[in-house]
PDB file of C-alpha atoms in Angstrom:
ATOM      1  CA  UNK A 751     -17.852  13.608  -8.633  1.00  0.00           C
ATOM      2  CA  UNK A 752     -17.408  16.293  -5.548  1.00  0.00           C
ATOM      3  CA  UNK A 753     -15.805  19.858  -6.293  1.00  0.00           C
ATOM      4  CA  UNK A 754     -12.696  20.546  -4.675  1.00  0.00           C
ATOM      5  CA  UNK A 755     -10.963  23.279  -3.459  1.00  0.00           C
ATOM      6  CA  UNK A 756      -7.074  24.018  -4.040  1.00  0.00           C
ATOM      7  CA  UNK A 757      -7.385  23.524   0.435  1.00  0.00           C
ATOM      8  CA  UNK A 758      -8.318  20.056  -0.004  1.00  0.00           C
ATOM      9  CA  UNK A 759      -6.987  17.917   3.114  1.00  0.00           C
ATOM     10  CA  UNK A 760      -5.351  14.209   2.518  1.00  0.00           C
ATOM     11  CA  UNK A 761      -5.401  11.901   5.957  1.00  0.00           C
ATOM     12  CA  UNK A 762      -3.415   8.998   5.595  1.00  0.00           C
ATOM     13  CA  UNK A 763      -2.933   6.181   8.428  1.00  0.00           C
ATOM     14  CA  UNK A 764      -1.352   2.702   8.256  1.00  0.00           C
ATOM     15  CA  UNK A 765      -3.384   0.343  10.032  1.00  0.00           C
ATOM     16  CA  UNK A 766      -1.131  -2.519   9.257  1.00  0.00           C
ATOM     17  CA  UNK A 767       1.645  -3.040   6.993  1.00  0.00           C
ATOM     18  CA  UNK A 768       3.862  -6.331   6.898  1.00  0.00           C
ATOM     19  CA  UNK A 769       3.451 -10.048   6.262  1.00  0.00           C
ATOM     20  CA  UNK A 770       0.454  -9.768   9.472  1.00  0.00           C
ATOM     21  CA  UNK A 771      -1.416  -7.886   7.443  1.00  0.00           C
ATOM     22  CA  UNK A 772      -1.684  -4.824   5.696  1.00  0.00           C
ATOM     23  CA  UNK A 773      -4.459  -1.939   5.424  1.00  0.00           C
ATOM     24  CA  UNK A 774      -4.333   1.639   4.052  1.00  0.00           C
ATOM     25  CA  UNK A 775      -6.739   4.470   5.061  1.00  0.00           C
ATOM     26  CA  UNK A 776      -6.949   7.344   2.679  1.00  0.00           C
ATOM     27  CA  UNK A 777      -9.841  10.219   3.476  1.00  0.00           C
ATOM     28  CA  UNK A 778     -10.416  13.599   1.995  1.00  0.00           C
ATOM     29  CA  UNK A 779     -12.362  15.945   4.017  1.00  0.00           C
ATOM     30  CA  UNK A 780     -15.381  14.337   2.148  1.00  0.00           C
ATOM     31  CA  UNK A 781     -14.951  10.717   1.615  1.00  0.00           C
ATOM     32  CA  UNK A 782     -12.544   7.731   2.532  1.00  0.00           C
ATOM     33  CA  UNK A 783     -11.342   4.444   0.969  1.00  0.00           C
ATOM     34  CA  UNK A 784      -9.377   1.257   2.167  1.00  0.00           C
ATOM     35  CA  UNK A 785      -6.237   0.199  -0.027  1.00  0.00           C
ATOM     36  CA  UNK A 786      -6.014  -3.638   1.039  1.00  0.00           C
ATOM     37  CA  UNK A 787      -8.097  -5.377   3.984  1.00  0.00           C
ATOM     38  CA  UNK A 788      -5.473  -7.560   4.791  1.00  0.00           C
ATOM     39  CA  UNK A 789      -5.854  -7.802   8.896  1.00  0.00           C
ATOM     40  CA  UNK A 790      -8.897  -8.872  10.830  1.00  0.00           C
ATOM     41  CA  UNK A 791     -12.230  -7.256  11.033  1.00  0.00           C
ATOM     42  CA  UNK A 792     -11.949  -6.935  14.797  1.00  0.00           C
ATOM     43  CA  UNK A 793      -8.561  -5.150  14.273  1.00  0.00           C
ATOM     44  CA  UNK A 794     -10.158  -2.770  11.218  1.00  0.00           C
ATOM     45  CA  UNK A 795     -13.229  -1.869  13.652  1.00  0.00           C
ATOM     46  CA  UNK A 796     -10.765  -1.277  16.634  1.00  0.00           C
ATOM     47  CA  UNK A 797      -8.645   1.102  14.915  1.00  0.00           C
ATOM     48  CA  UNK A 798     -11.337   2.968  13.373  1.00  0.00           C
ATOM     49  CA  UNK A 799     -13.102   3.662  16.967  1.00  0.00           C
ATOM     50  CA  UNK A 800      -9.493   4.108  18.479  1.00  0.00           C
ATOM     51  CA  UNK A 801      -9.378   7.494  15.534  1.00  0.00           C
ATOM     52  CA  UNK A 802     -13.301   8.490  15.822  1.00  0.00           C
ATOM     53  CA  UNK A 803     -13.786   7.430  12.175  1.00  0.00           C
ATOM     54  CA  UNK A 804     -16.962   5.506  11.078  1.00  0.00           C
ATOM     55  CA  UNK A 805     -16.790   2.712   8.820  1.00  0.00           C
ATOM     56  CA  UNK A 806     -20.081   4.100   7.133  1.00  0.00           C
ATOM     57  CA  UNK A 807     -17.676   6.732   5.298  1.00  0.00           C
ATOM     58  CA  UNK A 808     -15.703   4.316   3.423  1.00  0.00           C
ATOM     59  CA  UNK A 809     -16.605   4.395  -0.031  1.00  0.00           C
ATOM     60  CA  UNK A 810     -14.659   1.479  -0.572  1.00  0.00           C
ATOM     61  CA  UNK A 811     -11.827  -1.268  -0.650  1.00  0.00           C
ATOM     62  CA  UNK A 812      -9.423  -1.798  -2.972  1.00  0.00           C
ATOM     63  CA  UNK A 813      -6.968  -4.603  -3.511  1.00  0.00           C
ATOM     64  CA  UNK A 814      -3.866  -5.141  -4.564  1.00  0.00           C
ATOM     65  CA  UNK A 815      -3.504  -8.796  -4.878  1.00  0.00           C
ATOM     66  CA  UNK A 816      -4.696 -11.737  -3.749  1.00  0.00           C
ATOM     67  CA  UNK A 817      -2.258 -12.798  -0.890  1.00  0.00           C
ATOM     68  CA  UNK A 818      -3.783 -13.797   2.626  1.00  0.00           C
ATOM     69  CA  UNK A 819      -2.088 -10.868   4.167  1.00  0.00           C
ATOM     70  CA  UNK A 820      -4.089  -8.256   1.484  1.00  0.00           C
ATOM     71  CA  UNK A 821      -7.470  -9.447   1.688  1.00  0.00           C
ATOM     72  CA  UNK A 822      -8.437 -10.922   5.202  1.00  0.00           C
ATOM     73  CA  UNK A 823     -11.233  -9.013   5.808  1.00  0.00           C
ATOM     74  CA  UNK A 824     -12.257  -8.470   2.739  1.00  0.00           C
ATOM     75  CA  UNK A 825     -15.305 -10.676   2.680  1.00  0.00           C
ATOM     76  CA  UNK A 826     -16.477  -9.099   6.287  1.00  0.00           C
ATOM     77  CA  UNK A 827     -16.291  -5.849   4.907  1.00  0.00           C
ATOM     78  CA  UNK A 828     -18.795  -6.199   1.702  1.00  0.00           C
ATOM     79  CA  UNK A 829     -20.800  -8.683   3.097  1.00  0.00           C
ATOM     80  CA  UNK A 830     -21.442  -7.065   6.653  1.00  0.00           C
ATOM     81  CA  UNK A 831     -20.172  -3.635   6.020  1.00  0.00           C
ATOM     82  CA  UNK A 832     -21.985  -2.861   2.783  1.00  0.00           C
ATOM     83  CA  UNK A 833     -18.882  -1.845   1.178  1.00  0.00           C
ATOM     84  CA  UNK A 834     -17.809  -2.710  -2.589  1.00  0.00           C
ATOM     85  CA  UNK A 835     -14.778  -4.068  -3.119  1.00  0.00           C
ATOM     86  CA  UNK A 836     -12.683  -2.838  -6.281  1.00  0.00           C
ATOM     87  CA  UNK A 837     -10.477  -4.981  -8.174  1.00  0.00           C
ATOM     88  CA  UNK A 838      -9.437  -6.842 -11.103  1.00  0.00           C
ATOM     89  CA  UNK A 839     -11.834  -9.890 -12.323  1.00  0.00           C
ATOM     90  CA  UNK A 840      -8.633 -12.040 -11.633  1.00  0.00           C
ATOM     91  CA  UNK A 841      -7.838 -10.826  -8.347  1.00  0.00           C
ATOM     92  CA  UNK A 842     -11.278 -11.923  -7.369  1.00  0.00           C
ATOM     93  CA  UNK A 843     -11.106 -14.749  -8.688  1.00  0.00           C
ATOM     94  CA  UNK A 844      -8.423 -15.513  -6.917  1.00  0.00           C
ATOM     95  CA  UNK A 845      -9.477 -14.318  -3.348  1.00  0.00           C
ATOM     96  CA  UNK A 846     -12.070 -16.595  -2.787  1.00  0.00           C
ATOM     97  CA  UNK A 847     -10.166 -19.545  -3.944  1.00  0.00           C
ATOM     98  CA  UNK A 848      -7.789 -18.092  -1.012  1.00  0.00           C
ATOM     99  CA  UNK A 849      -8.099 -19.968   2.504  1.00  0.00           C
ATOM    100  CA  UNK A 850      -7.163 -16.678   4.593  1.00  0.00           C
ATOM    101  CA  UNK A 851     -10.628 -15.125   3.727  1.00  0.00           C
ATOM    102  CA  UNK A 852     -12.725 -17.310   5.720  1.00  0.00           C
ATOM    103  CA  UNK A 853     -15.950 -15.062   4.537  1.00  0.00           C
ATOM    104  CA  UNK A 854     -15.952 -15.426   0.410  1.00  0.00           C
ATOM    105  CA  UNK A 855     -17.112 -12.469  -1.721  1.00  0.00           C
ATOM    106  CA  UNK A 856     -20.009 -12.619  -4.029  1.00  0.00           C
ATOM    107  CA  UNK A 857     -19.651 -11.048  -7.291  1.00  0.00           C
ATOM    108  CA  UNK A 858     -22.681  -8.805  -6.305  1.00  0.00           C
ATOM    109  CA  UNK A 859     -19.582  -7.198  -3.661  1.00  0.00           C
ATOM    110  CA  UNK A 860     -18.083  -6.652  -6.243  1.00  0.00           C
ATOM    111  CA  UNK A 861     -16.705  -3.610  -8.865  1.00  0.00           C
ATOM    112  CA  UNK A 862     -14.785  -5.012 -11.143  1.00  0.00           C
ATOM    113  CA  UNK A 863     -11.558  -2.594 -12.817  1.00  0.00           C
ATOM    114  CA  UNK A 864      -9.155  -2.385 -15.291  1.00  0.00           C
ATOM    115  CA  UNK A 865      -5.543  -1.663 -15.522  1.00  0.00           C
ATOM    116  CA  UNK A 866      -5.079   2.030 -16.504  1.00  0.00           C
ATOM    117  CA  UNK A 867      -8.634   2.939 -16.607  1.00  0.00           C
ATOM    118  CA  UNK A 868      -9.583   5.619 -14.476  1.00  0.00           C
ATOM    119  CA  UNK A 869     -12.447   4.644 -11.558  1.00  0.00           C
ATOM    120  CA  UNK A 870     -13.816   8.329 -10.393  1.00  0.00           C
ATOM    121  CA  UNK A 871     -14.900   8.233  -6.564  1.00  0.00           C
ATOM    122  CA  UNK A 872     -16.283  11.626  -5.356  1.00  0.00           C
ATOM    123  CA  UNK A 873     -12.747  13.293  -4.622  1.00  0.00           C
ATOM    124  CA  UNK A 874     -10.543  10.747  -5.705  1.00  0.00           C
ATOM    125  CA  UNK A 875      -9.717   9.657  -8.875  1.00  0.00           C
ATOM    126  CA  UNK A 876      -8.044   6.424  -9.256  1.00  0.00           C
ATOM    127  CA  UNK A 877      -6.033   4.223 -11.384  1.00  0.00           C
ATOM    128  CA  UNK A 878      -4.768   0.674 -11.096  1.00  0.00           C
ATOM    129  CA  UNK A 879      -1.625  -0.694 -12.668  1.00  0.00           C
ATOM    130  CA  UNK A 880       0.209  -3.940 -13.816  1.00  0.00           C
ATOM    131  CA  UNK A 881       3.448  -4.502 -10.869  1.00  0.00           C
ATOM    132  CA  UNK A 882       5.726  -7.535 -11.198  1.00  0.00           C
ATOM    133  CA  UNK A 883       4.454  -9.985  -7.955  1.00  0.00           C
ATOM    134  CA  UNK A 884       3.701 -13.840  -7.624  1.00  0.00           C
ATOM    135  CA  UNK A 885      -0.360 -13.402  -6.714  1.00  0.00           C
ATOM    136  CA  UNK A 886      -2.593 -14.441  -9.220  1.00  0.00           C
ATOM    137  CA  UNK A 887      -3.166 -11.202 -10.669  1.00  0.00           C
ATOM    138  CA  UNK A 888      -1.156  -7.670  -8.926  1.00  0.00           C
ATOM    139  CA  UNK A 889      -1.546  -4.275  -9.197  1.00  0.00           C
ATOM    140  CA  UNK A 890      -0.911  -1.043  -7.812  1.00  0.00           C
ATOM    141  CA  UNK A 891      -2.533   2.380  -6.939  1.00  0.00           C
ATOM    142  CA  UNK A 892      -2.062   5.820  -8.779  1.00  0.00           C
ATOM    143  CA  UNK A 893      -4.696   8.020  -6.417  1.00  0.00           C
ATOM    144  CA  UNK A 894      -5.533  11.111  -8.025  1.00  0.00           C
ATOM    145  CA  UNK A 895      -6.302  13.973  -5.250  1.00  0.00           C
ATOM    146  CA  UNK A 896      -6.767  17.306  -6.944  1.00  0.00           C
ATOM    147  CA  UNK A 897      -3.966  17.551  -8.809  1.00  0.00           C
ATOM    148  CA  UNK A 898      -2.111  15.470  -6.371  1.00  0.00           C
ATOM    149  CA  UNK A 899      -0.674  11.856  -6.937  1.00  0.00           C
ATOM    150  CA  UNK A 900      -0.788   9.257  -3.718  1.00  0.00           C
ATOM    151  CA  UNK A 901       0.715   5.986  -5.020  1.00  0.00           C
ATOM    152  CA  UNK A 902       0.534   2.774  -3.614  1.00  0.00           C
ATOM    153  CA  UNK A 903       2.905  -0.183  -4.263  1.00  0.00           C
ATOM    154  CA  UNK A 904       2.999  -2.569  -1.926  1.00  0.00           C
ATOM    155  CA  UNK A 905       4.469  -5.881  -3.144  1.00  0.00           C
ATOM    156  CA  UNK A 906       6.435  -6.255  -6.286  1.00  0.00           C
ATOM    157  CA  UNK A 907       9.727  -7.685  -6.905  1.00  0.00           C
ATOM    158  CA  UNK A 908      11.325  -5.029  -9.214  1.00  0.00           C
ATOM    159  CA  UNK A 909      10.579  -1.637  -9.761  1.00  0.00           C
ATOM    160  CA  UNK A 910       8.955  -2.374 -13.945  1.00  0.00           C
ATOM    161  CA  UNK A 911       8.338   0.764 -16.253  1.00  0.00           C
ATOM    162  CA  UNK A 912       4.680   1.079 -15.409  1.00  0.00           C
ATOM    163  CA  UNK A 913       6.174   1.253 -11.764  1.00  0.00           C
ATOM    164  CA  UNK A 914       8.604   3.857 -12.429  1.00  0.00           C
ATOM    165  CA  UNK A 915       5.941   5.611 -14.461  1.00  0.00           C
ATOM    166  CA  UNK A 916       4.030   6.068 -11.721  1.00  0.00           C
ATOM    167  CA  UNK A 917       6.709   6.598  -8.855  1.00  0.00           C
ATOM    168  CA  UNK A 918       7.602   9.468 -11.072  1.00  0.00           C
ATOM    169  CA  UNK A 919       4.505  11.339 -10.587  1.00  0.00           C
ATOM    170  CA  UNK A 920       4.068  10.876  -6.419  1.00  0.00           C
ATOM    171  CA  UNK A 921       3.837  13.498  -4.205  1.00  0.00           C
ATOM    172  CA  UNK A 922       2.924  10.759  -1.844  1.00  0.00           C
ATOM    173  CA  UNK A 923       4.309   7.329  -1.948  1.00  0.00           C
ATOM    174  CA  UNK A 924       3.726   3.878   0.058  1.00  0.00           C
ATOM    175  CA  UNK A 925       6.776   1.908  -1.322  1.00  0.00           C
ATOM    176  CA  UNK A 926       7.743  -1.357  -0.190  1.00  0.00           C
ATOM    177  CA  UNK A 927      11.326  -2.020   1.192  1.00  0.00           C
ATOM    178  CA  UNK A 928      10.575  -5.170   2.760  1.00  0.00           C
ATOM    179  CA  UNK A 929      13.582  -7.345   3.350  1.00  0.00           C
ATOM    180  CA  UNK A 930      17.677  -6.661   4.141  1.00  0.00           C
ATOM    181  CA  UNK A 931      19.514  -8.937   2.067  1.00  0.00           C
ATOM    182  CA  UNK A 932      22.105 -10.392   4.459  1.00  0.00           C
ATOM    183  CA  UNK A 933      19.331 -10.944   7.066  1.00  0.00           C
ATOM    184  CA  UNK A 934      17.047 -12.824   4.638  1.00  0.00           C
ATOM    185  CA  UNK A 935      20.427 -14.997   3.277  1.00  0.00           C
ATOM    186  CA  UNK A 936      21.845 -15.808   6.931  1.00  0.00           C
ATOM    187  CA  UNK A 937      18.565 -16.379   8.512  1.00  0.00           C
ATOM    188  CA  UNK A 938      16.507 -19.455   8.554  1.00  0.00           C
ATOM    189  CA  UNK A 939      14.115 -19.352   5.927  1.00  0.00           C
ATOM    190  CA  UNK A 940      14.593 -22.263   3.289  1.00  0.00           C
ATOM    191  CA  UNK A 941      16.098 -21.787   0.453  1.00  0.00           C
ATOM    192  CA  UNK A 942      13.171 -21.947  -1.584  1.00  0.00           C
ATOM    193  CA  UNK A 943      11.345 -19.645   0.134  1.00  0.00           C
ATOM    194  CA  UNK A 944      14.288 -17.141   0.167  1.00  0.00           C
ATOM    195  CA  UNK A 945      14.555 -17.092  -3.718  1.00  0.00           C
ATOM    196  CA  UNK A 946      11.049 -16.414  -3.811  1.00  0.00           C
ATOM    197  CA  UNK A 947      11.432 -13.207  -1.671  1.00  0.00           C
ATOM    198  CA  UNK A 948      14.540 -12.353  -3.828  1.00  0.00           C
ATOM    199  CA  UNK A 949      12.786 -13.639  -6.999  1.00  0.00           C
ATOM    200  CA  UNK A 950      11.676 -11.013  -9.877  1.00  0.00           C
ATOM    201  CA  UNK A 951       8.322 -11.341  -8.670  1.00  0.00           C
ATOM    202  CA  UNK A 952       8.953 -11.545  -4.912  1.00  0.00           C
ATOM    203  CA  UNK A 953       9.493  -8.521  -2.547  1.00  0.00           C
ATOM    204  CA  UNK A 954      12.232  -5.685  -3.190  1.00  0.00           C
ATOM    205  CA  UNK A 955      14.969  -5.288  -0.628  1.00  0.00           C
ATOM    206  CA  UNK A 956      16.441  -2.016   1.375  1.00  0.00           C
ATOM    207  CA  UNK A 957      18.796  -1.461  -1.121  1.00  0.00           C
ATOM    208  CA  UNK A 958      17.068  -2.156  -3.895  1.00  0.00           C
ATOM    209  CA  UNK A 959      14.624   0.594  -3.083  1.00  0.00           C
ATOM    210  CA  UNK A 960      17.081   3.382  -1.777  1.00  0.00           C
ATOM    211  CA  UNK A 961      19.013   3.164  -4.721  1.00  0.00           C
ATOM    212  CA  UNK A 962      15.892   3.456  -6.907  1.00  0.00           C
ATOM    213  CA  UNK A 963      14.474   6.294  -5.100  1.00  0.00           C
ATOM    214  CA  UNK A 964      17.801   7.851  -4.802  1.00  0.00           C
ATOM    215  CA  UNK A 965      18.862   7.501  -8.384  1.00  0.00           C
ATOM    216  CA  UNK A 966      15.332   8.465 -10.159  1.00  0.00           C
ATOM    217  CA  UNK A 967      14.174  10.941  -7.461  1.00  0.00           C
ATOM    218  CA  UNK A 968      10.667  12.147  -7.671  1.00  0.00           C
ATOM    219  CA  UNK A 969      10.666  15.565  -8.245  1.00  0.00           C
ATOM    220  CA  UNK A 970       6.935  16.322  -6.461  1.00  0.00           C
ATOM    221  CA  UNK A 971       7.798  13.652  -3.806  1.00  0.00           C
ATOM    222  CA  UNK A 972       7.060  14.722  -0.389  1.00  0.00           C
ATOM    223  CA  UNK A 973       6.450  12.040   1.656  1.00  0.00           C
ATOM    224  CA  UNK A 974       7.755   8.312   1.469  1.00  0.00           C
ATOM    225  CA  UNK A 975       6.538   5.584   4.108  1.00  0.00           C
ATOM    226  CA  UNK A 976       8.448   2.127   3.424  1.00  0.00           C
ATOM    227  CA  UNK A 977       6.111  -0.573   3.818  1.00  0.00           C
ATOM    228  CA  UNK A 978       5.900  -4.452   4.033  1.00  0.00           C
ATOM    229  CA  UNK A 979       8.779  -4.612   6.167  1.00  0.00           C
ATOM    230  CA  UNK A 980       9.396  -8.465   7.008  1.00  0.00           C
ATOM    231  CA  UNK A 981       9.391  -9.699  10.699  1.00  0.00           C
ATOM    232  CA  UNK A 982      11.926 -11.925  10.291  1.00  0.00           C
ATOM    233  CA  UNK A 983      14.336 -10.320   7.432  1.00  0.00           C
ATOM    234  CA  UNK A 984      14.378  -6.669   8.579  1.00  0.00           C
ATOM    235  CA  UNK A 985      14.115  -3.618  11.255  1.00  0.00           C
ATOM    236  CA  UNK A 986      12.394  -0.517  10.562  1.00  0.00           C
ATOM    237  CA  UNK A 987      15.904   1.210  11.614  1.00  0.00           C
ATOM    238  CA  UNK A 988      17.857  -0.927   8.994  1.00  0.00           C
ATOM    239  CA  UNK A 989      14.924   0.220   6.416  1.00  0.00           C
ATOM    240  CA  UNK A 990      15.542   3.816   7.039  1.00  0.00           C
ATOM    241  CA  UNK A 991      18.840   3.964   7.662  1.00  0.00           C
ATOM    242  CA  UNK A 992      19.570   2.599   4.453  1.00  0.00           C
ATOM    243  CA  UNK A 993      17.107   4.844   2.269  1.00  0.00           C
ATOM    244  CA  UNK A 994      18.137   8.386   4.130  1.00  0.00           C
ATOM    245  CA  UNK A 995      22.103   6.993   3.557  1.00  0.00           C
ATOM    246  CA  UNK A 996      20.941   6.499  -0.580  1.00  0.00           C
ATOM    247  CA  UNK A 997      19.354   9.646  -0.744  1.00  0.00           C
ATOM    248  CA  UNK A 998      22.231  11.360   1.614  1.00  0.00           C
ATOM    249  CA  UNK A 999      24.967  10.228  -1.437  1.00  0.00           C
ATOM    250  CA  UNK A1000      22.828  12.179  -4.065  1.00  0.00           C
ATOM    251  CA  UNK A1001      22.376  15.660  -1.853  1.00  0.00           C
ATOM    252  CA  UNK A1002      18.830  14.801  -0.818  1.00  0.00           C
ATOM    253  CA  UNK A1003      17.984  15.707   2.670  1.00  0.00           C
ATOM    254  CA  UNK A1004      15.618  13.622   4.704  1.00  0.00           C
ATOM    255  CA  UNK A1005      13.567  15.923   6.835  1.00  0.00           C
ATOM    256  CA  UNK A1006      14.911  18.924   4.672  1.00  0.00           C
ATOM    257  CA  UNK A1007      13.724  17.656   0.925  1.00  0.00           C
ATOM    258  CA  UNK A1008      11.406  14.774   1.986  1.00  0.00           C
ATOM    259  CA  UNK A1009       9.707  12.763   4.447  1.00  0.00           C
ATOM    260  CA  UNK A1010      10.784   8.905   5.007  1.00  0.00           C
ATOM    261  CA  UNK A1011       9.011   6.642   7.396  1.00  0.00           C
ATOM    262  CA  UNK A1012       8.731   2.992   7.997  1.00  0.00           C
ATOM    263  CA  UNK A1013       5.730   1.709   8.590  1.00  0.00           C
ATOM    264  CA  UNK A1014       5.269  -0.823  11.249  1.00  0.00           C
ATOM    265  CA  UNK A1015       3.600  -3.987  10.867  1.00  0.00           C
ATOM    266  CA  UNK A1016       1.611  -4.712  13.633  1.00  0.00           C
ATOM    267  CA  UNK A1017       1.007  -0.878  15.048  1.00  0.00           C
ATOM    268  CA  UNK A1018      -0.697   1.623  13.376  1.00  0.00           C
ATOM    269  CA  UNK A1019       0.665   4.614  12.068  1.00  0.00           C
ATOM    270  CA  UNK A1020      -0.214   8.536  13.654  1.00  0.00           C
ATOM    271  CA  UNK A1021      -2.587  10.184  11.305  1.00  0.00           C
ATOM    272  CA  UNK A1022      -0.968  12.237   8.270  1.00  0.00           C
ATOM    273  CA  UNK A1023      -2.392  15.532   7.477  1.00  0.00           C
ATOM    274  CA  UNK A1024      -1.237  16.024   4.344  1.00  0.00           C
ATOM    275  CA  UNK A1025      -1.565  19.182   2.098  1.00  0.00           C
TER     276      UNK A1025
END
């Protein structure tokens, strides 16, 4: 495990966030992981030439759940890449049974982890937890940067008490707010497939998440990027809008108090330099 000092830098990028696919790059000054490998390898390569990062850096992957959209490139990256993947013995389990990941991991690509047990990765120390979603097995992200907490929750239908738990402790926070309700119930998904996104396990909604946030505000929290925002079902300026209106009834100042952004899905994000 690397020393740190209280100057320690945190780059953050979206490289893809939505039903298209969705990939997380986290790097100190010293190291660099993936959260999620959801969008091709040609796309993952692209970006990382289009920044003037090298793919040697990455330490590693790690996955939230086994939906087509979370682990497309996950094969391509351990098998061809050289880089372990992290994740839960079910998760795995379930990935290669998974048609999106043409390339199928071996459990040699493998580092298998445990819900609330600590995995310690040079600079980054980082913790896995149980979130209410329909994959096989789900989980999200509690990254420990000296002293700092970047959390990751990217699909869930509900915001459970291991959620909250660790929503309470960001300073940094990828938080899903991926459908507005009366889009999703006018528009032309079946009905099947729109209680499924509505479900308990499903996805959580624009208001669902601004009043969360709003009502149980972090008190470290300085940056919030909605992700997982649908194509069909919402707009990044209905996502916003709706969280900075939330936080707006409650005195919190967007710009002033925090930082909100919505990710897109398809472009990636600027590079956060984060203290």
């Amino acid at each position: 495990m690397s020393i740190q000092s209280p100057e320690t830098n945190i780059r953050f990028i979206s490289l893809g966030s939505g039903s298209s696919g969705n990939c997380y790059y986290l790097a100190t000054d010293n190291c660099s992981i993936l959260i999620d490998a959801g969008i091709g390898i040609r796309t993952i390569k692209k970006r990382f030439r289009e920044y003037g990062l090298n793919m040697r850096d990455l330490l590693a992957v790690f996955i939230t759940h086994d939906h087509g959209d979370h682990i497309k490139a996950a094969g391509h990256l351990a098998a061809d890449e050289y880089i372990p993947i992290y994740t839960t013995c079910e998760i795995f389990n379930g990935m290669n049974r998974n048609k999106y990941m043409k390339k199928k991991l071996d459990s040699s690509h493998v580092r298998f982890i445990n819900k609330e047990e600590p995995v310690l990765l040079k600079d980054f120390r980082i913790t896995c937890f149980d979130v209410p979603h329909d994959g096989t097995d789900n989980v999200g992200y509690n990254i420990g940067i000296n002293g700092r907490n970047f959390v990751f929750l990217t699909d869930l239908g509900h915001i459970s008490e291991k959620a909250a738990h660790y929503i309470s402790i960001a300073d940094y926070l990828v938080l899903e707010s991926n459908y507005d309700e009366t889009m999703l119930n006018t528009g032309n998904y079946p009905d099947f497939l729109k209680q499924r996104i509505a479900g308990m396990n499903g996805h959580m909604c624009n208001k669902d998440t601004a009043e969360y946030i709003a009502n149980h505000f972090p008190p470290n929290l300085k940056y919030l990027w909605l992700c997982h925002l649908s194509k069909d079902n919402n707009r990044p300026e209905l996502a916003y809008n709706t969280m900075v209106t939330a936080l707006k009834e409650k005195n919190i100042e967007v710009g002033k108090d925090l930082h909100v952004i919505p990710l897109e899905r398809t472009t990636p994000s600027r590079i956060y330099l984060l203290e």
